[in-house]
Coordinates of C-alpha atoms in Angstrom, one line a residue:
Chain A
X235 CA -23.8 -15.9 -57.7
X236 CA -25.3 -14.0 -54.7
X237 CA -23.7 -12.0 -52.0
X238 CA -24.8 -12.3 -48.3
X239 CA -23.5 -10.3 -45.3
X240 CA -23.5 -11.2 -41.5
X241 CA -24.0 -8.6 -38.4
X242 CA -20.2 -9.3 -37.7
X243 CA -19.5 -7.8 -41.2
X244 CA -18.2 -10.2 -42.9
X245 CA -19.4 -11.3 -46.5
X246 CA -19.9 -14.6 -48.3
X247 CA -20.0 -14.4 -51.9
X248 CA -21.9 -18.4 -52.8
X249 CA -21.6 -19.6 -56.1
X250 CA -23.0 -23.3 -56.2
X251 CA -21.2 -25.3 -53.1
X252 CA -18.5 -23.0 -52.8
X253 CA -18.2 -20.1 -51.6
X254 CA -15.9 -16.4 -50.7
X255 CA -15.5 -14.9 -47.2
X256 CA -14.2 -11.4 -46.3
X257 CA -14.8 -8.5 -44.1
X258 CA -16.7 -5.0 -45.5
X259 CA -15.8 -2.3 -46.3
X260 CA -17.4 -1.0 -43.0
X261 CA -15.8 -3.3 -41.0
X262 CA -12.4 -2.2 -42.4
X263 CA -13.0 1.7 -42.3
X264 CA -13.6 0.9 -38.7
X265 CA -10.5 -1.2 -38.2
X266 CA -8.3 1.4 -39.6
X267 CA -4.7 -0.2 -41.3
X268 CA -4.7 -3.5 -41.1
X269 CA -1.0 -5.0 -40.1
X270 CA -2.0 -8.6 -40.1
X271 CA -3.5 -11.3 -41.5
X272 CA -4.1 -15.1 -40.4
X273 CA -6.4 -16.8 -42.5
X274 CA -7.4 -20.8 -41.7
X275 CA -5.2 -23.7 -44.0
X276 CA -6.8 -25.7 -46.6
X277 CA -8.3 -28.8 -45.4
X278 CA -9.9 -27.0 -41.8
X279 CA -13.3 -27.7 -41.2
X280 CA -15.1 -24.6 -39.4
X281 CA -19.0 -24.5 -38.3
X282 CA -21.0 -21.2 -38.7
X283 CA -20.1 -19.0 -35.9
X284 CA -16.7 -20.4 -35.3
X285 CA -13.3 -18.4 -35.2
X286 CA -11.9 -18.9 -39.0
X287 CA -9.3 -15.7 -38.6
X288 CA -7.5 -13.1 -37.1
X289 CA -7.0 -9.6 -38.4
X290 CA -5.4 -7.3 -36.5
X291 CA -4.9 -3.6 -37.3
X292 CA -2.2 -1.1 -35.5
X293 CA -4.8 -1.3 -32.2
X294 CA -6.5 -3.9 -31.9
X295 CA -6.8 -7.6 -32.5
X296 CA -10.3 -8.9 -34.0
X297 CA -11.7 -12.6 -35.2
X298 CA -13.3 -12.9 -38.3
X299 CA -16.2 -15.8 -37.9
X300 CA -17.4 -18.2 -40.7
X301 CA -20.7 -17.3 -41.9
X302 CA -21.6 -20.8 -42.7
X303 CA -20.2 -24.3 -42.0
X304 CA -17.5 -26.2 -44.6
X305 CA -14.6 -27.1 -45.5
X306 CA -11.7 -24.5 -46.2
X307 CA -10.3 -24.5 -49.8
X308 CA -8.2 -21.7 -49.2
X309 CA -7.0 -19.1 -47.3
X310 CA -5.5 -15.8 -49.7
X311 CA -2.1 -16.3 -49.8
X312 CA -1.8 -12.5 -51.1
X313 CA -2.8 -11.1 -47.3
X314 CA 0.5 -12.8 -45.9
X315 CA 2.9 -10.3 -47.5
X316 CA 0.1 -7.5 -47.9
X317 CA -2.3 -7.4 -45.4
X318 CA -3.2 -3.9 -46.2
X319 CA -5.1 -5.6 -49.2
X320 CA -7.9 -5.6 -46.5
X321 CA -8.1 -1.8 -46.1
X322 CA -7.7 -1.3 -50.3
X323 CA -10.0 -4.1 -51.7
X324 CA -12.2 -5.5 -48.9
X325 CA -14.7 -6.8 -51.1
X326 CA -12.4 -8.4 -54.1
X327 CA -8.9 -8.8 -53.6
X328 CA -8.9 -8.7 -50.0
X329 CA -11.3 -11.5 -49.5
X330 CA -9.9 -13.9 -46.4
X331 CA -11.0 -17.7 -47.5
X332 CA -12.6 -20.0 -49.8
X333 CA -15.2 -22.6 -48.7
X334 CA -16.7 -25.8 -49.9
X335 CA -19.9 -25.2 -48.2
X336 CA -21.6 -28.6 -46.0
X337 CA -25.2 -26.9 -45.8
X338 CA -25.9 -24.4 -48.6
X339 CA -29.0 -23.3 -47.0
X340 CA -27.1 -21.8 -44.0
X341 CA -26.7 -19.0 -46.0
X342 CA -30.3 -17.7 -46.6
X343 CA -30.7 -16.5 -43.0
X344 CA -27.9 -13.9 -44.0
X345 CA -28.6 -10.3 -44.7
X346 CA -28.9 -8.9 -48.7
X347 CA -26.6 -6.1 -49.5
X348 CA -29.7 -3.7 -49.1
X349 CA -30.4 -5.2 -45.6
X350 CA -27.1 -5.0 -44.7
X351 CA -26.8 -1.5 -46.1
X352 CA -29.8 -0.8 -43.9
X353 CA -28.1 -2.4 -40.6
X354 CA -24.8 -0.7 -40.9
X355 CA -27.2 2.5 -41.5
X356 CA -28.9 2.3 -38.2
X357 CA -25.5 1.6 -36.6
Chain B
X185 CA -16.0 -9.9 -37.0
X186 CA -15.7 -9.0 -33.5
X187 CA -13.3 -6.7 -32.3
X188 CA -12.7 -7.6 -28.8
X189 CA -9.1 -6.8 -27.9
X190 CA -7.5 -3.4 -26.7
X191 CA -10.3 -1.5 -27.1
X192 CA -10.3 1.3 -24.9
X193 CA -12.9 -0.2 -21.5
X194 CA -15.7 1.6 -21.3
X195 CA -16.6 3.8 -18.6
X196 CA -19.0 3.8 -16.0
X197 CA -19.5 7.8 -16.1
X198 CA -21.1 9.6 -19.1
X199 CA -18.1 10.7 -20.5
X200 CA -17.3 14.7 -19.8
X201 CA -16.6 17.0 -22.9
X202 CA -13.3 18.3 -23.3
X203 CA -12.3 22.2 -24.6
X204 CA -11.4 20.9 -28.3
X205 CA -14.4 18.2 -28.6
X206 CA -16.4 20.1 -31.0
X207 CA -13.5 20.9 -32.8
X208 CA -12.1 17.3 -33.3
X209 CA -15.7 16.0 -34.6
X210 CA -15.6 18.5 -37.3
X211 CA -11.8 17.8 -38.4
X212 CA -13.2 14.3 -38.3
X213 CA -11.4 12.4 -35.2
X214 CA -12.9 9.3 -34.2
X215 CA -14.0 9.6 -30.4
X216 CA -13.6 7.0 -28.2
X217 CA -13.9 7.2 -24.3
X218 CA -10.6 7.9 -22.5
X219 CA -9.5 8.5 -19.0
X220 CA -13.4 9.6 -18.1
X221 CA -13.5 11.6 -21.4
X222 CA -14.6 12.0 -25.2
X223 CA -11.0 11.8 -26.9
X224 CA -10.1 11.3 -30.6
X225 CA -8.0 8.2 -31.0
X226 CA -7.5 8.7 -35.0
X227 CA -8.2 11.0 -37.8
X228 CA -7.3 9.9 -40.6
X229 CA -5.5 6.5 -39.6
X230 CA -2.6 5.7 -37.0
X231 CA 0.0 4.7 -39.6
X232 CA -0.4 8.2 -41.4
X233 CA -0.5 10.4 -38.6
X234 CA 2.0 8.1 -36.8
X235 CA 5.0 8.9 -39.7
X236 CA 3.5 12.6 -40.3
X237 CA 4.5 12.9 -36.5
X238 CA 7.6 11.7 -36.9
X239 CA 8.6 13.3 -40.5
X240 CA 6.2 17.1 -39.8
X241 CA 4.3 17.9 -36.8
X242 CA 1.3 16.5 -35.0
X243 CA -1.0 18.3 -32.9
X244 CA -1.8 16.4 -29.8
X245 CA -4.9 17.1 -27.5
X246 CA -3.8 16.3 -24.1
X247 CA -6.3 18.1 -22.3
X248 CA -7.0 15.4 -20.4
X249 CA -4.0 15.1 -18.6
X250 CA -4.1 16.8 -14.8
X251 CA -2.4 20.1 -14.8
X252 CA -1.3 20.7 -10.9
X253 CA -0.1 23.8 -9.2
X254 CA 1.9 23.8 -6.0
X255 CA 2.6 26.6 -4.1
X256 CA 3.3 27.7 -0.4
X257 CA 6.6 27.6 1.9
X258 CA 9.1 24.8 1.6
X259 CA 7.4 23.4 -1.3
X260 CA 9.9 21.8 -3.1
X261 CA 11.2 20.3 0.6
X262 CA 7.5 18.7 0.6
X263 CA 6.9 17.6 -2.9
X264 CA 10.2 15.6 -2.4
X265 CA 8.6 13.7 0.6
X266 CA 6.8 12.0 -2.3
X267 CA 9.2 12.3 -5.2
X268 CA 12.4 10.9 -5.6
X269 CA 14.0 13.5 -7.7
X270 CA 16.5 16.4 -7.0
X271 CA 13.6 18.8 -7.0
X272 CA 15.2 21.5 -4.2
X273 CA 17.9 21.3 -7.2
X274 CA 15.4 22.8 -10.5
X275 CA 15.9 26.1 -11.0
X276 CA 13.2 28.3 -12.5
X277 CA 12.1 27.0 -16.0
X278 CA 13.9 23.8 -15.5
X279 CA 11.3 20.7 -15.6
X280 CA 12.1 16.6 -14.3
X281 CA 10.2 13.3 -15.1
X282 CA 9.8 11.9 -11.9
X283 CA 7.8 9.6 -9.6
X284 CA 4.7 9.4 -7.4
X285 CA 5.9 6.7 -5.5
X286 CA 3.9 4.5 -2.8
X287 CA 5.1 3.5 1.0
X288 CA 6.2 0.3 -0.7
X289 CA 8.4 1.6 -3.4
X290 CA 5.5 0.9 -6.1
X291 CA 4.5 3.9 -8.2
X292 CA 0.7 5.9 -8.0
X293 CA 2.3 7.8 -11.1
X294 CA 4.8 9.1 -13.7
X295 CA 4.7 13.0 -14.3
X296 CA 6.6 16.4 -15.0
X297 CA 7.4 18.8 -12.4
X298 CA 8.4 22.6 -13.2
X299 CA 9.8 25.1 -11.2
X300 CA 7.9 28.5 -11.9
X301 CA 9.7 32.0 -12.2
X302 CA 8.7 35.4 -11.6
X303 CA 7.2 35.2 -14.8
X304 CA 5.0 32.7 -15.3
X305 CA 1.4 32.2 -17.5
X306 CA -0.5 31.2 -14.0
X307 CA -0.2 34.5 -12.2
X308 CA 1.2 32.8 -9.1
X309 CA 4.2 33.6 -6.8
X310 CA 7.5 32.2 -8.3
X311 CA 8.6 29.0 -6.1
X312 CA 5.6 27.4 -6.9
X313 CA 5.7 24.2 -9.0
X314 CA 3.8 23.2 -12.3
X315 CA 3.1 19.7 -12.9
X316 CA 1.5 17.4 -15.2
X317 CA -0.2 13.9 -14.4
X318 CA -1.7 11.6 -15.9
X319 CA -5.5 11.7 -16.9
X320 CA -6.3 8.4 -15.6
X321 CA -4.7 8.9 -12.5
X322 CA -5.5 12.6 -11.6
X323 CA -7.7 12.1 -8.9
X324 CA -5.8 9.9 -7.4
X325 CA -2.9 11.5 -7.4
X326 CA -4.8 14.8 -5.5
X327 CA -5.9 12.2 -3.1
X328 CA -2.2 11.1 -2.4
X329 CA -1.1 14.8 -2.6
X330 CA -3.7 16.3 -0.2
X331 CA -3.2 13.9 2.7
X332 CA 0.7 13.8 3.0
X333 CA 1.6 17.2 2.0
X334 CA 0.9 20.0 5.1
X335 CA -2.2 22.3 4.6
X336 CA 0.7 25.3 3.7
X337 CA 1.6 23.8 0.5
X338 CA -1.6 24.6 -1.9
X339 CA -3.0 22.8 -4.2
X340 CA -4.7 24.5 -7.3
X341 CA -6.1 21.8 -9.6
X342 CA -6.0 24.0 -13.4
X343 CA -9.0 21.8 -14.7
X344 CA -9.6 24.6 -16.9
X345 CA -7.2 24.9 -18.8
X346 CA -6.6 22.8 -22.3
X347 CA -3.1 21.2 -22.7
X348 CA -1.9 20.4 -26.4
X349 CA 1.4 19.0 -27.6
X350 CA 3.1 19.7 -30.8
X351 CA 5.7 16.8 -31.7
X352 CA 7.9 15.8 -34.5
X353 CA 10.9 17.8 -36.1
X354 CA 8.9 20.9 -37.7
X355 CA 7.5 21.7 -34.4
X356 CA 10.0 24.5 -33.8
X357 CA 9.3 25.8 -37.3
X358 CA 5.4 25.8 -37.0
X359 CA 5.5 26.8 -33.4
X360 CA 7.7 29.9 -33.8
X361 CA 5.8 31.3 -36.6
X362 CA 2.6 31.6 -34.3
X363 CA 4.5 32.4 -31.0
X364 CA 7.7 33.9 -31.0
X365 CA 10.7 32.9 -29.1
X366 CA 9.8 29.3 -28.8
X367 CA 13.0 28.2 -30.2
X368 CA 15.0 29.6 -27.9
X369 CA 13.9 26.6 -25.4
X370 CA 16.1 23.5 -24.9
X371 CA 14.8 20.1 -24.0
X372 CA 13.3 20.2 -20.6
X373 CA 12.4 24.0 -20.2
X374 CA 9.5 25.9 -20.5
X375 CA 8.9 29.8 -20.0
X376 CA 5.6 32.4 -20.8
X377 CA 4.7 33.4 -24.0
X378 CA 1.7 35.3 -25.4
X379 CA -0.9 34.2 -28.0
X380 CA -3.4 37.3 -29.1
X381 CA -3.4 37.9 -25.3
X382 CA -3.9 34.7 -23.8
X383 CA -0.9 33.4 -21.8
X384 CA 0.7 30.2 -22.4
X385 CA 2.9 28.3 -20.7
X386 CA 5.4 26.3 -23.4
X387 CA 7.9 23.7 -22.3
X388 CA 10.0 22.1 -24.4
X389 CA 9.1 18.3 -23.7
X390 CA 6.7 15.7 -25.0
X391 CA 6.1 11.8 -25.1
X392 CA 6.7 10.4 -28.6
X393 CA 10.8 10.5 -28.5
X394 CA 10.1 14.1 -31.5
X395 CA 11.2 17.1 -30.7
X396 CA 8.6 19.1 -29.8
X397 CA 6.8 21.4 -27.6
X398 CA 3.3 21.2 -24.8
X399 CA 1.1 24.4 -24.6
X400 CA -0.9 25.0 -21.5
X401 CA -3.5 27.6 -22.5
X402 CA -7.0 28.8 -21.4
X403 CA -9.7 26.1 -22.4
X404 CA -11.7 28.9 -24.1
X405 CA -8.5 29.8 -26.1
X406 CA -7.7 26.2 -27.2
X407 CA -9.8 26.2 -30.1
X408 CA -8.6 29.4 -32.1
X409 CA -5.0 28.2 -30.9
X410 CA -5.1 25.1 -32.7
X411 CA -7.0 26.3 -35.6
X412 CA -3.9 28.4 -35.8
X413 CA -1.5 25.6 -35.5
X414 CA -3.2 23.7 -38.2
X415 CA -3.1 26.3 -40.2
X416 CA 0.9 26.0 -40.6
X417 CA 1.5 23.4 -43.3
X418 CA 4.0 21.5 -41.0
X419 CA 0.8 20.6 -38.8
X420 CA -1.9 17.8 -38.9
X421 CA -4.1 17.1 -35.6
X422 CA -2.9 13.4 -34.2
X423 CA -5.3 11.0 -32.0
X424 CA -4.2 9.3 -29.8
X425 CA -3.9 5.7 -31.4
X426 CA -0.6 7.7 -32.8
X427 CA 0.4 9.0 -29.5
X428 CA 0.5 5.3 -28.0
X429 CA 2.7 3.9 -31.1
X430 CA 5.3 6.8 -31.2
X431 CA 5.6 6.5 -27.2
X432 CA 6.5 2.6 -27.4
X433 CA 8.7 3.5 -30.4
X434 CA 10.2 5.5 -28.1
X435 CA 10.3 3.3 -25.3
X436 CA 8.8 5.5 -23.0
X437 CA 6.5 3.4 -20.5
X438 CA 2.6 4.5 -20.0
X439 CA 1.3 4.5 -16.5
X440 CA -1.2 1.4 -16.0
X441 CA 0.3 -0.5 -18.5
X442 CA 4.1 -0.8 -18.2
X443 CA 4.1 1.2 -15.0
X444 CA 1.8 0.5 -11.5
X445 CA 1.8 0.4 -7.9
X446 CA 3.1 -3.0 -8.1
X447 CA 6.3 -1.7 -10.4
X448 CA 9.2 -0.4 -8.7
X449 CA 11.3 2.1 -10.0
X450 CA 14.6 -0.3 -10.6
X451 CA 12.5 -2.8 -12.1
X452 CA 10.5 -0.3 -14.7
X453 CA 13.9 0.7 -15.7
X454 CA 13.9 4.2 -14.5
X455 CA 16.7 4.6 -12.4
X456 CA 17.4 7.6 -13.8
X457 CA 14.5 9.4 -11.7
X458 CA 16.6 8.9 -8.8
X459 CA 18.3 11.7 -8.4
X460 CA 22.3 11.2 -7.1
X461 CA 21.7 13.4 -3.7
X462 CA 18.2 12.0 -3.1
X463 CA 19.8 8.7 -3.6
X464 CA 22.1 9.7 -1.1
X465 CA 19.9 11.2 1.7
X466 CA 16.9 8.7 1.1
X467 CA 13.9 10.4 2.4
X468 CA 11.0 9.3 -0.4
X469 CA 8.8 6.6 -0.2
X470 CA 9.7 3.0 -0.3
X471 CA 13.4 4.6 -0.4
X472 CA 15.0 1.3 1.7
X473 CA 13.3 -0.9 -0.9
X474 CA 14.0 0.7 -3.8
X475 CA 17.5 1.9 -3.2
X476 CA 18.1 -2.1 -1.9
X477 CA 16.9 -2.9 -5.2
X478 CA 19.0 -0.6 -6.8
X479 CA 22.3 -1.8 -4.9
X480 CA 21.3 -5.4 -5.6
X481 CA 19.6 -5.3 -9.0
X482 CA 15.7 -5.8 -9.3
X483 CA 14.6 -9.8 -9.8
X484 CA 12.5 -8.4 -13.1
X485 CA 13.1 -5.3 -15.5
X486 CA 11.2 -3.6 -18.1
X487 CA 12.9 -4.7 -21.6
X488 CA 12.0 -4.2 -24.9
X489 CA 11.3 -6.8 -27.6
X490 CA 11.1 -7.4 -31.3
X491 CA 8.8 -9.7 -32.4
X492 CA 9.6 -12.1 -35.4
X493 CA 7.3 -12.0 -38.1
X494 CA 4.2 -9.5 -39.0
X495 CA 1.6 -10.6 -36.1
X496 CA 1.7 -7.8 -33.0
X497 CA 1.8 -9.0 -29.9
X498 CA 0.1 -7.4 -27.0
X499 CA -0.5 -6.1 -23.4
X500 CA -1.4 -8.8 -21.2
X501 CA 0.8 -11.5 -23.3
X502 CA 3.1 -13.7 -21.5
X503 CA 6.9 -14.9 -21.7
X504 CA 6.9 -18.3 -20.9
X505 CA 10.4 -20.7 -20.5
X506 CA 10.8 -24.0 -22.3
X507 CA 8.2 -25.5 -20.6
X508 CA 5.6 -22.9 -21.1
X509 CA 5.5 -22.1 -17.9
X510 CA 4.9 -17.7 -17.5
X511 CA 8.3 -15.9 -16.8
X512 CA 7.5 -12.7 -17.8
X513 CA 4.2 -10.4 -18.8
X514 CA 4.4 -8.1 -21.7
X515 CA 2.9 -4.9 -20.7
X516 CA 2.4 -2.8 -24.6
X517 CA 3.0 -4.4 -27.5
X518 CA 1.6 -3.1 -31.3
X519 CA 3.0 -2.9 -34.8
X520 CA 5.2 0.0 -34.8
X521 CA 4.8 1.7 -38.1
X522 CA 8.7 3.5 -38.2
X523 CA 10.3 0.3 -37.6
X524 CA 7.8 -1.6 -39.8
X525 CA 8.1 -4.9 -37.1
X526 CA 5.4 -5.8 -33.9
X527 CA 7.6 -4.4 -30.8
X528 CA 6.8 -4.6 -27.3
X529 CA 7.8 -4.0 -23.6
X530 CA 7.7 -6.5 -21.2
X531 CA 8.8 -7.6 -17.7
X532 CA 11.1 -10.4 -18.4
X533 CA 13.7 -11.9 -15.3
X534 CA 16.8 -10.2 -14.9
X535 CA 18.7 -12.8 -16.3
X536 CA 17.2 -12.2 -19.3
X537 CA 17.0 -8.5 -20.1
X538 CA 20.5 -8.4 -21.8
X539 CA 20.0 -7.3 -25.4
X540 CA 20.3 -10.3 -27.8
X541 CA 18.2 -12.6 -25.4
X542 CA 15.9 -14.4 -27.2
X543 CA 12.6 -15.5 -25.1
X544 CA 8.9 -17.1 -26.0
X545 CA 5.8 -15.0 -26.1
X546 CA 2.5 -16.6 -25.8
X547 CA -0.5 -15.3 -27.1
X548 CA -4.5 -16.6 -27.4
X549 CA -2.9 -20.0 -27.7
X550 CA -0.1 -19.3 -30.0
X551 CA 3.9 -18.9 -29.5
X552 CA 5.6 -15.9 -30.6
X553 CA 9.7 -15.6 -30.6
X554 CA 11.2 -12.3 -29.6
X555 CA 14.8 -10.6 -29.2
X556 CA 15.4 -8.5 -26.4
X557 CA 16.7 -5.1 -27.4
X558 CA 17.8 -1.6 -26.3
X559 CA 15.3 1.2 -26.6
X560 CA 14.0 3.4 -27.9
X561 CA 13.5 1.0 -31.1
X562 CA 13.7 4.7 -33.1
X563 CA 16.0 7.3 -31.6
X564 CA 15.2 9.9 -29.5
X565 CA 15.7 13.9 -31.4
X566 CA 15.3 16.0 -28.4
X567 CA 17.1 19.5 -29.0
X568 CA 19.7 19.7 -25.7
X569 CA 21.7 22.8 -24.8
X570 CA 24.4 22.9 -27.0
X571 CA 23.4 21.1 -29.3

């Protein structure tokens, strides 16, 4: 299983042709409490780059973009009655989606965790 | 992830540097440009400081705000040329909301007038009048000032001095331990007081529905002052992310967002900063319109709303009728972290800004239902005479 983050800050955790999506823990600290969360239904295709959710926190409204193309599996049903998951647990608990991934290889153009450390560094 | 909604716009200008900037970054506030400066919109997150506000005290950095001295003969005669409140009618200490209003009954501003007394922390003849404007509309506002009022009333622009608000129910407590005689004040007075030789000017009054106080000081005093403040265990400093969702909790409207020059009075719900006699005698800016409006009631009004469900809906979303056609504009709109629901205010028609009315809210391509309902959504603890 391998990690990979986008400059949006969002992850995607892969293992085989599925695969995890959430936001970091950067992208949450810089949210600030996070009131809501619509995550995509099971069955919704999305292409890398498209609008897959919506988190909002008490200011602002923000879209969460898929990091690569599929299928969704899932979306956490845990967020709908705590969406403050997000803010506690960005990288586990709080994670957005599941994916059956159409082009596995999408994926090695994201960042590693150390390159993504780096970007969010030189923020 | 892109965050692309209600972010504060960015400015053209290179932000300028307020009193209490350094001070902020080392208690950790977020800046963000506001209203042409550096301000903090959060410490340590808007749903803390939001209910530490409203259960403690939050100090508030208002500095921003325009701080306007009026002074000269037959100013209160002239200021209500442009205002429609009873201002001939304060006496000394005694403060109003009222209204910049425009020829056509629309509004340049909301703001706070004082009459001063003898003794006053600005070392200027009593008669004159203190107010406060908003930030974003401060230079306007002198524009609007300096060409209708004659050159005997004076204008003295206090861009010096740091303004900070101290909300919430310990206020009082905090705030009398560092200046004495502070309680004495009832809502909507202010009076001098002395801080380790600095005068202040303290008015019982703020914007988040708390009781609570605003201190004009000396910018060069601001920082020890609210190092002191903080140093009371009542007080936390408060950004203003928190100030925004403890005003709509309150249902008080902010200027260029519930209230414009294309608002009237009537219709933004404020009938109450028509004073009875000016009402009466007329005499203000777009008084035939407005008092017309009042007589016959306004086609739209400012309403609040509870939105059903968890998502917030927000400024610029519509109220559409059964055909989706737009009805109404909602003009603020967040989750408000008292009442634990997305509220809003919005501009719906008259017909529909009884309480109880239920209306459709469109947002990005998605329908919202609402209930129209009285305001404030939490209720107002302002400490009244007698009380």
């Amino acid at each position: 299983m391998s990690r990979y983050f986008t400059q949006d800050h969002e992850w995607i955790q892969v293992d085989g042709d599925t695969a995890t999506v959430g936001i970091t823990t950067y992208a949450q600290s810089q949210l600030g409490d996070i009131v809501f969360v619509e995550t995509p239904e099971a069955g919704k295709t999305v292409a890398k780059g498209d609008d897959a959710a919506v988190v909002e926190s008490v200011k602002a409204a923000s879209d969460v973009y898929a990091p690569a193309s599929g299928t969704v599996v899932e979306g956490n049903p845990a967020l709908a009655d705590n969406p403050a998951l997000v803010n506690e647990d960005p990288e586990g608990e709080g994670w957005f989606f599941k994916l059956t991934l159409s082009n596995a290889a999408e994926v090695e153009a994201l960042m590693d965790e150390a390159a993504y450390k780096d970007f969010v560094d030189s923020l | 992830m892109s965050q692309d909604v209600q972010e504060p716009e960015a400015e053209a200008l290179a932000p300028e540097l307020l009193p209490l900037d350094a001070w902020h970054r080392a208690r950790g506030g977020r800046m963000v440009p506001f209203a042409g400066y550096e301000m903090p919109v959060q410490y340590e997150g808007i749903m803390a400081e939001h209910l530490w506000t409203r259960e403690h005290a939050g100090l508030f950095d208002v500095s921003h705000m325009g701080q306007l001295l009026f002074s000269g003969a037959d100013t209160d005669a002239q200021l209500e040329t442009l205002l429609p409140g009873d201002i001939k009618g304060l006496i000394p200490g005694r403060m109003r909301y009222s209204l910049l209003l425009a020829d056509n009954g629309g509004i340049h501003d909301d703001l706070m007038v004082t009459r001063l007394g003898d003794e006053n922390a600005f070392e200027i003849d009593a008669g004159a009048f203190y107010m406060v404007v908003n930030g974003a509309t401060k230079w306007d506002d002198l524009g609007v000032f300096r060409e209708a009022l004659p050159d005997e009333v004076a204008i003295n622009h206090l861009d010096e001095q740091a303004l900070l608000a101290l909300q919430g129910p310990e206020a009082v407590t905090a705030l009398e331990r560092v200046v004495p005689g502070v309680a004495s004040l009832v809502f909507m007075t202010a009076a001098a007081f002395e801080w380790q030789g600095n005068p202040l000017w303290v008015s019982r009054s703020g914007y988040t529905g708390e009781d609570g106080f605003e201190i004009s000081l000396p910018g060069d005093a601001a920082e020890a002052f609210a190092e002191a403040l903080c140093a009371q265990p009542e007080v936390k400093p408060i950004g203003l992310g928190a100030r925004d969702s403890l005003r709509l909790e309150a249902g008080l409207p902010l200027y260029g967002h519930d209230l414009d020059l294309d608002t009237n009075p009537v219709a933004a719900d404020l009938g109450f900063a028509l004073s009875k006699r000016r009402r009466e005698e007329g005499g203000f800016p777009g008084a035939e319109a407005i008092l017309a409006d009042r007589a016959n009631g306004s086609a739209t009004k400012r309403v609040g709303l509870i939105v059903e469900g968890r998502q917030p809906v927000r400024e610029g979303a519509i109220v559409v009728d059964d055909s989706g056609t737009q009805i109404g504009t909602v003009t603020s709109g967040g989750f408000a972290p008292s009442v634990q629901k997305p509220i809003a205010m919005a501009y719906v028609p008259a017909a529909l800004a009884t309480p109880g009315t239920r209306v459709t809210l469109s947002q990005r391509g998605k329908t919202h239902n609402a209930e129209v309902t009285s305001m404030p959504f939490v209720p107002h603890r302002y400490v009244r005479k007698g009380a």
